[in-house]
């Protein structure tokens, strides 16, 4: 089978401004992409995504009928569009606003104006998401590895699960918070824990501390995938014994490198 290239991608561009659509389309064309669909709002975008199954949705943040967060959640709620890759291009800088869309599972968030190199990196991440190159993992056998994915967001759990399945980790257990994760670990052998930071009942930091203090679970690798940007909180997580930290939205190749280090 031929390797997927940027030229093979079909992009659904969702942008209410005609001028901004032309600017973004021009930059995508410079990257080698010529297959486009256009939408100006959430309703049009959702209809096109369900009908045509694009490889990537490139979206602005605000529309007349909602936001990019609304759109990505609607996409994830429909069986025909739930796994489509999603990229946000926006000048929005509010952490709380951006965190909501990060939790939905996106490929990249680019600022306006964006660097062309960052656009290329995001497009390559899309290729890795659709058709992962697992050469770096060829020497590793994941067939007997069980991963516990802990995140209070259903869409985030689904996105992380899809990425893991694409690279060969198919034995997955899902939990919504740290307390549920610990309960599941009592009756299930787990080889890796992948957890979010911010969760109700028991957050990721408390979960990792509990793992490290538990006589049975203390040696299990724990990877935190988080949108948290508070340096003091993240330093605390590092000191608690986390095996690796990966940002949301996470780089699939970075996850592969972490897995190679943890399981090699």
XYZ file of N, CA and C in Angstrom:
792
model
N 0.846 -1.192 0.000
C 0.000 0.000 0.000
C 0.880 1.240 0.000
N 0.557 2.220 -0.826
C 1.338 3.445 -0.899
C 1.206 4.234 0.394
N 2.309 4.892 0.759
C 2.309 5.709 1.958
C 1.485 6.973 1.737
N 0.680 7.316 2.710
C -0.135 8.519 2.637
C 0.766 9.746 2.654
N 0.454 10.713 1.786
C 1.227 11.953 1.719
C 0.311 13.139 1.961
N 0.898 14.316 2.141
C 0.107 15.522 2.350
C -0.819 15.787 1.161
N -0.350 15.483 -0.030
C -1.149 15.715 -1.233
C -2.412 14.849 -1.257
N -2.413 13.756 -0.484
C -3.575 12.863 -0.457
C -4.666 13.342 0.497
N -4.340 14.289 1.366
C -5.282 14.715 2.393
C -6.428 15.543 1.815
N -7.606 15.317 2.334
C -8.758 16.182 2.058
C -9.039 17.000 3.311
N -9.038 18.323 3.164
C -9.179 19.238 4.287
C -10.557 19.887 4.266
N -11.235 19.845 5.391
C -12.452 20.631 5.582
C -12.062 21.891 6.353
N -12.095 23.021 5.678
C -11.697 24.300 6.260
C -12.945 25.040 6.748
N -13.002 25.301 8.051
C -14.173 25.935 8.658
C -13.758 27.314 9.168
N -14.181 28.333 8.458
C -13.747 29.703 8.763
C -14.801 30.676 8.236
N -15.367 31.524 9.110
C -16.432 32.436 8.656
C -15.934 33.592 7.796
N -14.669 33.942 7.902
C -14.125 35.068 7.154
C -13.581 34.604 5.815
N -14.094 35.171 4.739
C -13.621 34.814 3.410
C -12.134 35.123 3.256
N -11.687 36.249 3.802
C -10.277 36.614 3.712
C -9.401 35.596 4.443
N -9.813 35.204 5.658
C -9.030 34.232 6.419
C -9.044 32.857 5.741
N -10.182 32.480 5.163
C -10.229 31.212 4.430
C -9.216 31.202 3.301
N -9.130 32.308 2.571
C -8.192 32.389 1.449
C -6.747 32.331 1.934
N -6.465 32.999 3.059
C -5.100 32.988 3.596
C -4.699 31.568 4.011
N -5.578 30.906 4.759
C -5.256 29.561 5.246
C -5.177 28.578 4.088
N -6.096 28.715 3.138
C -6.066 27.813 1.979
C -4.775 27.994 1.190
N -4.321 29.228 1.056
C -3.064 29.487 0.343
C -1.895 28.804 1.041
N -1.848 28.893 2.378
C -0.759 28.257 3.110
C -0.829 26.734 3.011
N -2.036 26.188 3.040
C -2.191 24.743 2.874
C -1.779 24.308 1.475
N -2.102 25.141 0.482
C -1.683 24.852 -0.893
C -0.157 24.844 -0.985
N 0.486 25.780 -0.303
C 1.952 25.829 -0.291
C 2.541 24.556 0.330
N 1.778 23.934 1.228
C 2.218 22.684 1.850
C 1.970 21.475 0.956
N 1.291 21.697 -0.172
C 1.058 20.620 -1.129
C -0.334 20.046 -1.110
N -1.278 20.745 -0.491
C -2.649 20.246 -0.369
C -3.565 21.001 -1.323
N -4.346 20.252 -2.091
C -5.254 20.866 -3.064
C -6.695 20.390 -2.930
N -6.941 19.457 -2.024
C -8.286 18.910 -1.867
C -8.972 19.582 -0.681
N -9.932 20.473 -0.985
C -10.559 21.286 0.046
C -12.083 21.185 0.016
N -12.647 21.277 1.202
C -14.067 21.536 1.388
C -14.163 22.786 2.259
N -15.198 23.584 2.077
C -15.313 24.847 2.796
C -16.624 24.915 3.577
N -16.551 25.473 4.775
C -17.735 25.716 5.584
C -17.546 27.011 6.362
N -18.660 27.677 6.676
C -18.596 28.951 7.374
C -19.083 28.865 8.810
N -19.711 27.750 9.187
C -20.231 27.632 10.548
C -20.294 26.155 10.965
N -20.718 25.936 12.204
C -20.747 24.582 12.755
C -21.696 23.669 11.985
N -22.882 24.171 11.672
C -23.888 23.351 10.999
C -23.383 22.856 9.651
N -22.829 23.774 8.848
C -22.297 23.385 7.541
C -21.150 22.388 7.697
N -20.271 22.645 8.662
C -19.098 21.785 8.849
C -19.503 20.380 9.261
N -20.431 20.271 10.190
C -20.861 18.946 10.647
C -21.518 18.171 9.518
N -22.354 18.833 8.740
C -23.017 18.177 7.606
C -21.993 17.670 6.595
N -21.002 18.500 6.267
C -19.974 18.096 5.306
C -19.099 16.971 5.850
N -18.759 17.052 7.116
C -17.896 16.035 7.718
C -18.571 14.669 7.708
N -19.846 14.640 8.025
C -20.587 13.373 8.047
C -20.754 12.825 6.631
N -20.976 13.718 5.675
C -21.237 13.298 4.297
C -19.962 12.874 3.566
N -18.844 13.548 3.811
C -17.650 13.356 2.981
C -16.470 12.708 3.682
N -16.495 12.633 5.032
C -15.400 12.034 5.809
C -14.039 12.618 5.428
N -13.795 13.903 5.684
C -12.482 14.497 5.382
C -11.400 13.890 6.271
N -10.156 14.048 5.864
C -9.043 13.552 6.675
C -8.753 14.472 7.858
N -9.013 15.766 7.659
C -8.678 16.749 8.692
C -9.645 17.917 8.621
N -10.134 18.335 9.779
C -10.899 19.574 9.892
C -9.961 20.654 10.416
N -9.831 21.733 9.668
C -9.040 22.893 10.098
C -10.041 23.996 10.420
N -10.078 24.419 11.677
C -11.175 25.251 12.129
C -10.709 26.504 12.843
N -11.480 27.577 12.654
C -11.364 28.769 13.481
C -12.072 28.499 14.802
N -12.052 29.462 15.734
C -12.662 29.243 17.042
C -14.128 29.643 17.104
N -14.493 30.788 16.496
C -15.829 31.340 16.713
C -16.633 31.418 15.422
N -17.924 31.028 15.529
C -18.844 31.053 14.397
C -20.169 31.671 14.829
N -21.018 31.915 13.871
C -22.323 32.508 14.173
C -23.208 31.571 14.974
N -22.947 30.257 14.886
C -23.803 29.287 15.564
C -23.049 28.448 16.599
N -21.909 28.932 17.058
C -21.191 28.181 18.082
C -19.692 28.404 18.021
N -18.960 27.505 18.645
C -17.505 27.602 18.716
C -16.864 26.315 18.194
N -15.551 26.358 18.059
C -14.824 25.155 17.640
C -14.992 24.037 18.666
N -15.107 24.398 19.933
C -15.343 23.391 20.967
C -16.675 22.689 20.730
N -17.713 23.466 20.413
C -19.008 22.870 20.077
C -18.877 21.940 18.873
N -18.147 22.410 17.863
C -18.019 21.637 16.631
C -17.296 20.317 16.871
N -16.170 20.363 17.554
C -15.414 19.124 17.750
C -16.189 18.149 18.628
N -16.943 18.652 19.590
C -17.763 17.767 20.418
C -18.886 17.133 19.600
N -19.473 17.895 18.668
C -20.503 17.343 17.787
C -19.904 16.288 16.851
N -18.713 16.550 16.360
C -18.029 15.574 15.509
C -17.763 14.278 16.276
N -17.291 14.414 17.513
C -16.952 13.235 18.318
C -18.199 12.448 18.723
N -19.351 13.105 18.740
C -20.589 12.444 19.159
C -21.239 11.635 18.039
N -20.755 11.800 16.802
C -21.351 11.106 15.663
C -20.425 9.973 15.195
N -20.964 8.782 15.026
C -20.151 7.625 14.642
C -19.425 7.839 13.321
N -19.994 8.647 12.422
C -19.398 8.836 11.097
C -18.269 9.862 11.099
N -18.133 10.623 12.171
C -17.109 11.675 12.187
C -16.271 11.692 13.458
N -16.499 10.741 14.349
C -15.875 10.828 15.674
C -14.351 10.725 15.645
N -13.778 10.087 14.628
C -12.332 9.898 14.602
C -11.606 10.852 13.651
N -12.324 11.813 13.060
C -11.675 12.731 12.130
C -10.674 13.601 12.884
N -9.519 13.808 12.292
C -8.496 14.669 12.898
C -8.982 16.114 12.897
N -8.582 16.874 13.924
C -9.085 18.245 14.094
C -7.936 19.164 14.473
N -7.829 20.289 13.765
C -6.813 21.288 14.045
C -7.476 22.646 14.250
N -7.102 23.340 15.296
C -7.624 24.675 15.570
C -6.600 25.725 15.170
N -7.054 26.746 14.436
C -6.219 27.918 14.142
C -6.957 29.122 14.693
N -6.395 29.745 15.732
C -7.124 30.801 16.431
C -6.174 31.728 17.172
N -6.608 32.967 17.340
C -5.853 33.926 18.146
C -6.272 33.865 19.609
N -7.202 32.976 19.948
C -7.657 32.823 21.329
C -6.480 32.426 22.234
N -6.355 33.118 23.374
C -5.234 32.853 24.280
C -5.692 32.431 25.668
N -6.991 32.426 25.922
C -7.508 32.067 27.242
C -7.298 30.574 27.504
N -6.577 30.262 28.572
C -6.265 28.862 28.882
C -7.541 28.051 29.090
N -8.509 28.609 29.805
C -9.745 27.872 30.085
C -10.484 27.529 28.798
N -10.533 28.485 27.866
C -11.218 28.250 26.596
C -10.497 27.188 25.773
N -9.179 27.289 25.709
C -8.405 26.330 24.923
C -8.394 24.946 25.572
N -8.449 24.908 26.896
C -8.415 23.623 27.586
C -9.602 22.756 27.196
N -10.758 23.376 27.017
C -11.959 22.620 26.660
C -11.789 21.905 25.328
N -11.152 22.563 24.384
C -10.981 21.922 23.076
C -9.837 20.915 23.101
N -8.825 21.155 23.932
C -7.753 20.164 24.077
C -8.300 18.853 24.617
N -9.260 18.953 25.535
C -9.832 17.759 26.142
C -10.596 16.908 25.128
N -11.014 17.534 24.027
C -11.788 16.803 23.016
C -10.914 15.963 22.098
N -9.608 16.134 22.178
C -8.709 15.353 21.346
C -8.468 15.994 20.000
N -7.480 16.879 19.941
C -7.157 17.572 18.694
C -5.709 17.304 18.316
N -5.434 17.442 17.030
C -4.091 17.210 16.521
C -3.157 18.347 16.887
N -3.639 19.585 16.747
C -2.775 20.742 16.983
C -3.625 21.981 17.210
N -3.033 22.942 17.898
C -3.623 24.272 18.055
C -2.577 25.280 17.600
N -2.896 25.999 16.521
C -1.970 26.982 15.968
C -2.498 28.383 16.213
N -1.609 29.337 16.519
C -2.057 30.723 16.719
C -2.265 31.411 15.374
N -2.975 32.528 15.413
C -3.042 33.424 14.256
C -2.197 34.646 14.565
N -1.231 34.997 13.707
C -0.768 34.250 12.530
C 0.123 33.084 12.962
N 0.163 32.038 12.147
C 0.947 30.860 12.490
C 2.191 30.768 11.623
N 3.195 30.086 12.152
C 4.416 29.822 11.399
C 4.167 28.657 10.430
N 4.710 28.771 9.223
C 4.512 27.721 8.226
C 5.090 26.391 8.707
N 6.220 26.446 9.421
C 6.830 25.211 9.930
C 5.908 24.514 10.931
N 5.164 25.311 11.713
C 4.229 24.721 12.668
C 3.045 24.076 11.943
N 2.616 24.692 10.850
C 1.552 24.098 10.047
C 2.004 22.764 9.466
N 3.204 22.731 8.941
C 3.735 21.483 8.380
C 3.816 20.389 9.440
N 4.270 20.763 10.634
C 4.370 19.787 11.724
C 2.988 19.237 12.085
N 1.985 20.107 12.105
C 0.629 19.673 12.419
C 0.075 18.753 11.335
N 0.380 19.061 10.086
C -0.074 18.214 8.982
C 0.613 16.845 9.029
N 1.891 16.837 9.368
C 2.595 15.559 9.502
C 2.030 14.751 10.671
N 1.623 15.450 11.739
C 0.993 14.764 12.867
C -0.330 14.132 12.436
N -1.012 14.796 11.516
C -2.253 14.241 10.971
C -1.973 12.947 10.216
N -0.918 12.956 9.418
C -0.522 11.734 8.702
C -0.238 10.614 9.701
N 0.497 10.936 10.764
C 0.835 9.931 11.777
C -0.405 9.396 12.474
N -1.402 10.254 12.640
C -2.647 9.852 13.287
C -3.453 8.922 12.388
N -3.513 9.248 11.087
C -4.314 8.459 10.143
C -3.615 7.155 9.778
N -2.335 7.246 9.516
C -1.564 6.092 9.039
C -0.234 6.048 9.786
N -0.234 5.561 11.020
C 0.976 5.611 11.846
C 2.112 4.779 11.276
N 3.305 5.357 11.335
C 4.528 4.650 10.966
C 5.140 4.118 12.251
N 5.041 2.812 12.449
C 5.467 2.224 13.710
C 6.836 1.570 13.640
N 7.657 2.043 12.694
C 8.993 1.459 12.546
C 9.794 1.570 13.835
N 9.634 2.717 14.534
C 10.386 2.924 15.766
C 9.989 1.913 16.840
N 8.797 1.298 16.687
C 8.306 0.353 17.680
C 8.453 -1.094 17.231
N 9.120 -1.330 16.100
C 9.179 -2.667 15.518
C 9.801 -3.700 16.453
N 10.703 -3.275 17.302
C 11.392 -4.219 18.184
C 10.633 -4.477 19.481
N 9.488 -3.849 19.623
C 8.708 -3.995 20.842
C 7.448 -4.820 20.588
N 7.130 -5.690 21.519
C 5.930 -6.515 21.412
C 4.909 -6.020 22.432
N 3.831 -5.420 21.916
C 2.798 -4.879 22.783
C 1.627 -5.841 22.974
N 1.712 -7.029 22.395
C 0.552 -7.922 22.370
C 0.071 -8.302 23.766
N 0.975 -8.324 24.737
C 0.586 -8.716 26.091
C 0.551 -7.538 27.059
N 0.626 -6.311 26.525
C 0.646 -5.125 27.379
C -0.766 -4.565 27.551
N -1.118 -4.296 28.787
C -2.418 -3.691 29.093
C -2.205 -2.267 29.588
N -2.938 -1.325 28.990
C -2.810 0.090 29.341
C -4.107 0.560 29.994
N -3.954 1.243 31.110
C -5.087 1.868 31.788
C -5.098 3.347 31.430
N -6.153 3.798 30.748
C -6.302 5.197 30.333
C -7.264 5.876 31.294
N -6.789 6.953 31.950
C -7.573 7.616 32.994
C -7.798 9.070 32.603
N -9.045 9.418 32.330
C -9.387 10.793 31.940
C -10.878 10.981 32.159
N -11.259 12.127 32.732
C -12.677 12.354 32.991
C -13.449 12.739 31.733
N -12.737 13.068 30.644
C -13.381 13.414 29.382
C -13.526 12.168 28.509
N -14.764 11.840 28.150
C -14.989 10.681 27.284
C -14.317 10.849 25.929
N -14.377 12.065 25.369
C -13.757 12.290 24.061
C -12.244 12.165 24.146
N -11.643 12.626 25.248
C -10.195 12.488 25.417
C -9.810 11.018 25.554
N -10.590 10.251 26.323
C -10.310 8.816 26.454
C -10.378 8.131 25.097
N -11.381 8.495 24.311
C -11.540 7.874 22.999
C -10.381 8.232 22.072
N -9.962 9.512 22.113
C -8.865 9.952 21.254
C -7.570 9.249 21.631
N -7.260 9.209 22.913
C -6.036 8.535 23.365
C -6.094 7.054 23.012
N -7.258 6.454 23.197
C -7.408 5.024 22.887
C -7.154 4.746 21.412
N -7.678 5.599 20.538
C -7.479 5.404 19.109
C -6.001 5.488 18.749
N -5.305 6.468 19.314
C -3.872 6.610 19.036
C -3.120 5.367 19.513
N -3.435 4.891 20.700
C -2.762 3.702 21.238
C -3.049 2.473 20.378
N -4.294 2.307 19.966
C -4.646 1.166 19.124
C -3.924 1.226 17.783
N -3.771 2.438 17.247
C -3.079 2.603 15.968
C -1.623 2.166 16.041
N -1.015 2.278 17.212
C 0.402 1.905 17.320
C 0.585 0.531 17.969
N -0.524 -0.195 18.126
C -0.408 -1.592 18.512
C -0.783 -1.932 19.932
N -1.176 -0.937 20.729
C -1.608 -1.196 22.103
C -3.132 -1.320 22.116
N -3.609 -2.542 22.071
C -5.040 -2.777 21.896
C -5.738 -3.267 23.162
N -4.984 -3.657 24.174
C -5.585 -4.111 25.431
C -5.700 -2.905 26.364
N -6.873 -2.283 26.359
C -7.079 -1.030 27.074
C -8.165 -1.177 28.131
N -7.937 -0.519 29.268
C -8.931 -0.383 30.323
C -9.139 1.114 30.530
N -10.388 1.546 30.686
C -10.686 2.969 30.774
C -11.267 3.317 32.141
N -10.829 4.475 32.662
C -11.339 4.971 33.938
C -11.548 6.474 33.853
N -12.476 6.991 34.676
C -12.824 8.411 34.618
C -12.082 9.256 35.651
N -11.455 8.633 36.625
C -10.704 9.376 37.638
C -9.750 8.430 38.354
N -8.908 8.995 39.199
C -7.895 8.190 39.860
C -8.455 7.134 40.787
N -9.526 7.458 41.482
C -10.124 6.491 42.400
C -10.639 5.265 41.655
N -11.333 5.497 40.538
C -11.815 4.371 39.725
C -10.649 3.574 39.164
N -9.579 4.272 38.776
C -8.399 3.593 38.229
C -7.795 2.638 39.248
N -7.627 3.094 40.493
C -7.071 2.231 41.535
C -7.949 1.020 41.783
N -9.257 1.210 41.758
C -10.179 0.089 41.961
C -10.040 -0.945 40.850
N -9.906 -0.467 39.617
C -9.759 -1.381 38.482
C -8.442 -2.136 38.535
N -7.419 -1.497 39.052
C -6.092 -2.129 39.095
C -6.032 -3.278 40.097
N -6.948 -3.309 41.057
C -6.970 -4.392 42.040
C -7.236 -5.733 41.364
N -8.098 -5.713 40.337
C -8.499 -6.967 39.687
C -7.969 -7.113 38.259
N -7.119 -6.186 37.813
C -6.582 -6.253 36.459
C -5.081 -5.986 36.468
N -4.345 -6.818 35.744
C -2.911 -6.562 35.601
C -2.719 -5.429 34.608
N -2.010 -4.396 35.007
C -1.787 -3.218 34.180
C -0.286 -3.009 33.988
N 0.116 -2.763 32.747
C 1.530 -2.565 32.439
C 1.903 -1.092 32.296
N 0.904 -0.232 32.043
C 1.148 1.200 31.882
C -0.118 1.961 32.246
N 0.057 3.063 32.984
C -1.052 3.968 33.282
C -0.828 5.267 32.521
N -1.835 5.681 31.750
C -1.808 6.985 31.075
C -2.932 7.809 31.679
N -2.569 8.919 32.312
C -3.571 9.681 33.051
C -3.548 11.165 32.723
N -4.721 11.765 32.821
C -4.861 13.212 32.766
C -4.445 13.777 34.120
N -4.265 15.102 34.200
C -3.973 15.746 35.483
C -5.272 16.126 36.191
N -6.048 17.026 35.572
C -7.231 17.589 36.215
C -8.433 16.662 36.061
N -8.834 16.033 37.172
C -10.004 15.147 37.196
C -10.688 15.297 38.544
N -12.008 15.052 38.606
C -12.710 15.098 39.896
C -12.391 13.876 40.747
N -12.728 13.938 42.003
C -12.612 12.854 42.992
C -11.144 12.569 43.334
N -10.365 12.134 42.341
C -8.913 11.961 42.523
C -8.218 12.347 41.239
N -7.366 13.375 41.289
C -6.706 13.844 40.071
C -5.474 13.001 39.749
N -4.819 13.350 38.639
C -3.690 12.557 38.181
C -2.506 12.573 39.127
N -2.255 13.717 39.756
C -1.137 13.812 40.697
C -1.357 12.893 41.895
N -2.586 12.917 42.432
C -2.901 12.048 43.570
C -2.840 10.573 43.174
N -3.263 10.266 41.959
C -3.198 8.885 41.468
C -1.749 8.399 41.421
N -0.866 9.217 40.860
C 0.527 8.807 40.747
C 1.159 8.637 42.131
N 0.846 9.532 43.052
C 1.353 9.391 44.423
C 0.860 8.083 45.046
N -0.420 7.763 44.809
C -0.972 6.516 45.353
C -0.286 5.297 44.743
N -0.003 5.359 43.452
C 0.694 4.249 42.793
C 2.082 4.049 43.389
N 2.797 5.132 43.571
C 4.179 5.029 44.044
C 4.258 4.557 45.498
N 3.184 4.729 46.248
C 3.173 4.306 47.643
C 2.582 2.908 47.829
N 2.072 2.340 46.737
C 1.417 1.036 46.817
C 2.437 -0.078 46.584
N 2.473 -1.091 47.429
C 3.505 -2.143 47.291
C 3.409 -2.936 46.000
N 2.211 -3.029 45.415
C 2.041 -3.800 44.177
C 2.184 -2.940 42.935
N 1.748 -1.682 42.999
C 1.689 -0.825 41.814
C 2.871 0.128 41.675
N 3.774 0.146 42.634
C 4.785 1.204 42.689
C 5.734 1.219 41.494
N 5.910 0.077 40.823
C 6.857 0.006 39.705
C 6.188 0.183 38.342
N 4.870 0.338 38.312
C 4.164 0.466 37.033
C 4.448 1.842 36.425
N 4.891 1.915 35.172
C 5.132 3.226 34.541
C 3.852 4.041 34.454
N 3.980 5.354 34.666
C 2.821 6.246 34.605
C 3.148 7.437 33.721
N 2.375 7.590 32.664
C 2.535 8.684 31.707
C 1.391 9.665 31.907
N 1.725 10.933 32.106
C 0.676 11.943 32.261
C 0.537 12.732 30.972
N -0.686 12.763 30.433
C -1.022 13.546 29.250
C -1.933 14.667 29.714
N -1.459 15.902 29.656
C -2.205 16.970 30.309
C -2.108 18.298 29.573
N -3.136 19.127 29.767
C -3.116 20.490 29.250
C -2.747 21.485 30.352
N -2.436 20.989 31.531
C -2.059 21.847 32.654
C -0.791 22.631 32.318
N -0.806 23.944 32.609
C 0.373 24.770 32.319
C 0.946 25.444 33.556
N 0.485 25.033 34.722
C 1.016 25.564 35.971
C 2.318 24.844 36.303
N 3.423 25.580 36.224
C 4.745 24.969 36.398
C 4.913 24.355 37.779
N 4.375 25.011 38.804
C 4.505 24.492 40.157
C 3.793 23.150 40.300
N 2.584 23.050 39.722
C 1.842 21.788 39.781
C 2.582 20.680 39.047
N 3.111 21.008 37.863
C 3.806 19.994 37.071
C 5.111 19.568 37.737
N 5.789 20.502 38.401
C 6.999 20.136 39.147
C 6.652 19.162 40.266
N 5.495 19.387 40.895
C 5.051 18.478 41.942
C 4.784 17.085 41.406
N 4.215 17.023 40.198
C 3.950 15.727 39.570
C 5.269 15.006 39.276
N 6.241 15.746 38.758
C 7.553 15.143 38.463
C 8.176 14.551 39.733
N 8.056 15.264 40.820
C 8.642 14.805 42.074
C 7.892 13.613 42.650
N 6.627 13.459 42.265
C 5.831 12.355 42.798
C 6.169 11.034 42.125
N 6.912 11.093 41.007
C 7.339 9.848 40.385
C 6.711 9.534 39.047
N 6.201 10.542 38.330
C 5.661 10.289 37.001
C 6.785 9.841 36.072
N 6.497 8.888 35.200
C 7.518 8.367 34.291
C 7.779 9.300 33.122
N 6.742 10.017 32.674
C 6.884 10.957 31.558
C 5.683 11.884 31.534
N 5.904 13.094 31.010
C 4.847 14.084 30.833
C 4.716 14.409 29.355
N 3.487 14.415 28.840
C 3.230 14.746 27.445
C 2.098 15.758 27.406
N 2.256 16.808 26.608
C 1.245 17.860 26.516
C 0.034 17.414 25.713
N -1.128 18.012 26.035
C -2.299 17.961 25.164
C -2.349 19.256 24.363
N -2.586 19.215 23.053
C -2.651 17.999 22.238
C -1.273 17.370 22.110
N -1.198 16.051 22.185
C 0.106 15.410 22.250
C 0.593 14.977 20.874
N 1.911 15.029 20.768
C 2.592 14.623 19.551
C 2.684 13.098 19.540
N 2.117 12.474 18.525
C 2.080 11.016 18.465
C 3.493 10.438 18.445
N 4.400 11.089 17.725
C 5.776 10.599 17.684
C 6.433 10.703 19.052
N 6.080 11.734 19.817
C 6.624 11.862 21.175
C 6.133 10.717 22.049
N 4.875 10.334 21.885
C 4.330 9.207 22.638
C 5.071 7.921 22.277
N 5.365 7.727 21.005
C 6.115 6.540 20.585
C 7.485 6.502 21.248
N 8.166 7.649 21.305
C 9.481 7.699 21.927
C 9.404 7.352 23.408
N 8.351 7.839 24.078
C 8.170 7.533 25.496
C 7.922 6.042 25.679
N 7.074 5.458 24.836
C 6.784 4.032 24.936
C 8.035 3.189 24.701
N 8.853 3.632 23.746
C 10.101 2.913 23.475
C 10.985 2.924 24.720
N 11.077 4.079 25.375
C 11.916 4.187 26.577
C 11.336 3.372 27.724
N 10.025 3.338 27.862
C 9.419 2.629 28.982
C 9.441 1.122 28.826
N 9.318 0.631 27.596
C 9.164 -0.802 27.377
C 10.381 -1.481 26.740
N 11.388 -0.710 26.379
C 12.566 -1.306 25.713
C 13.353 -2.146 26.708
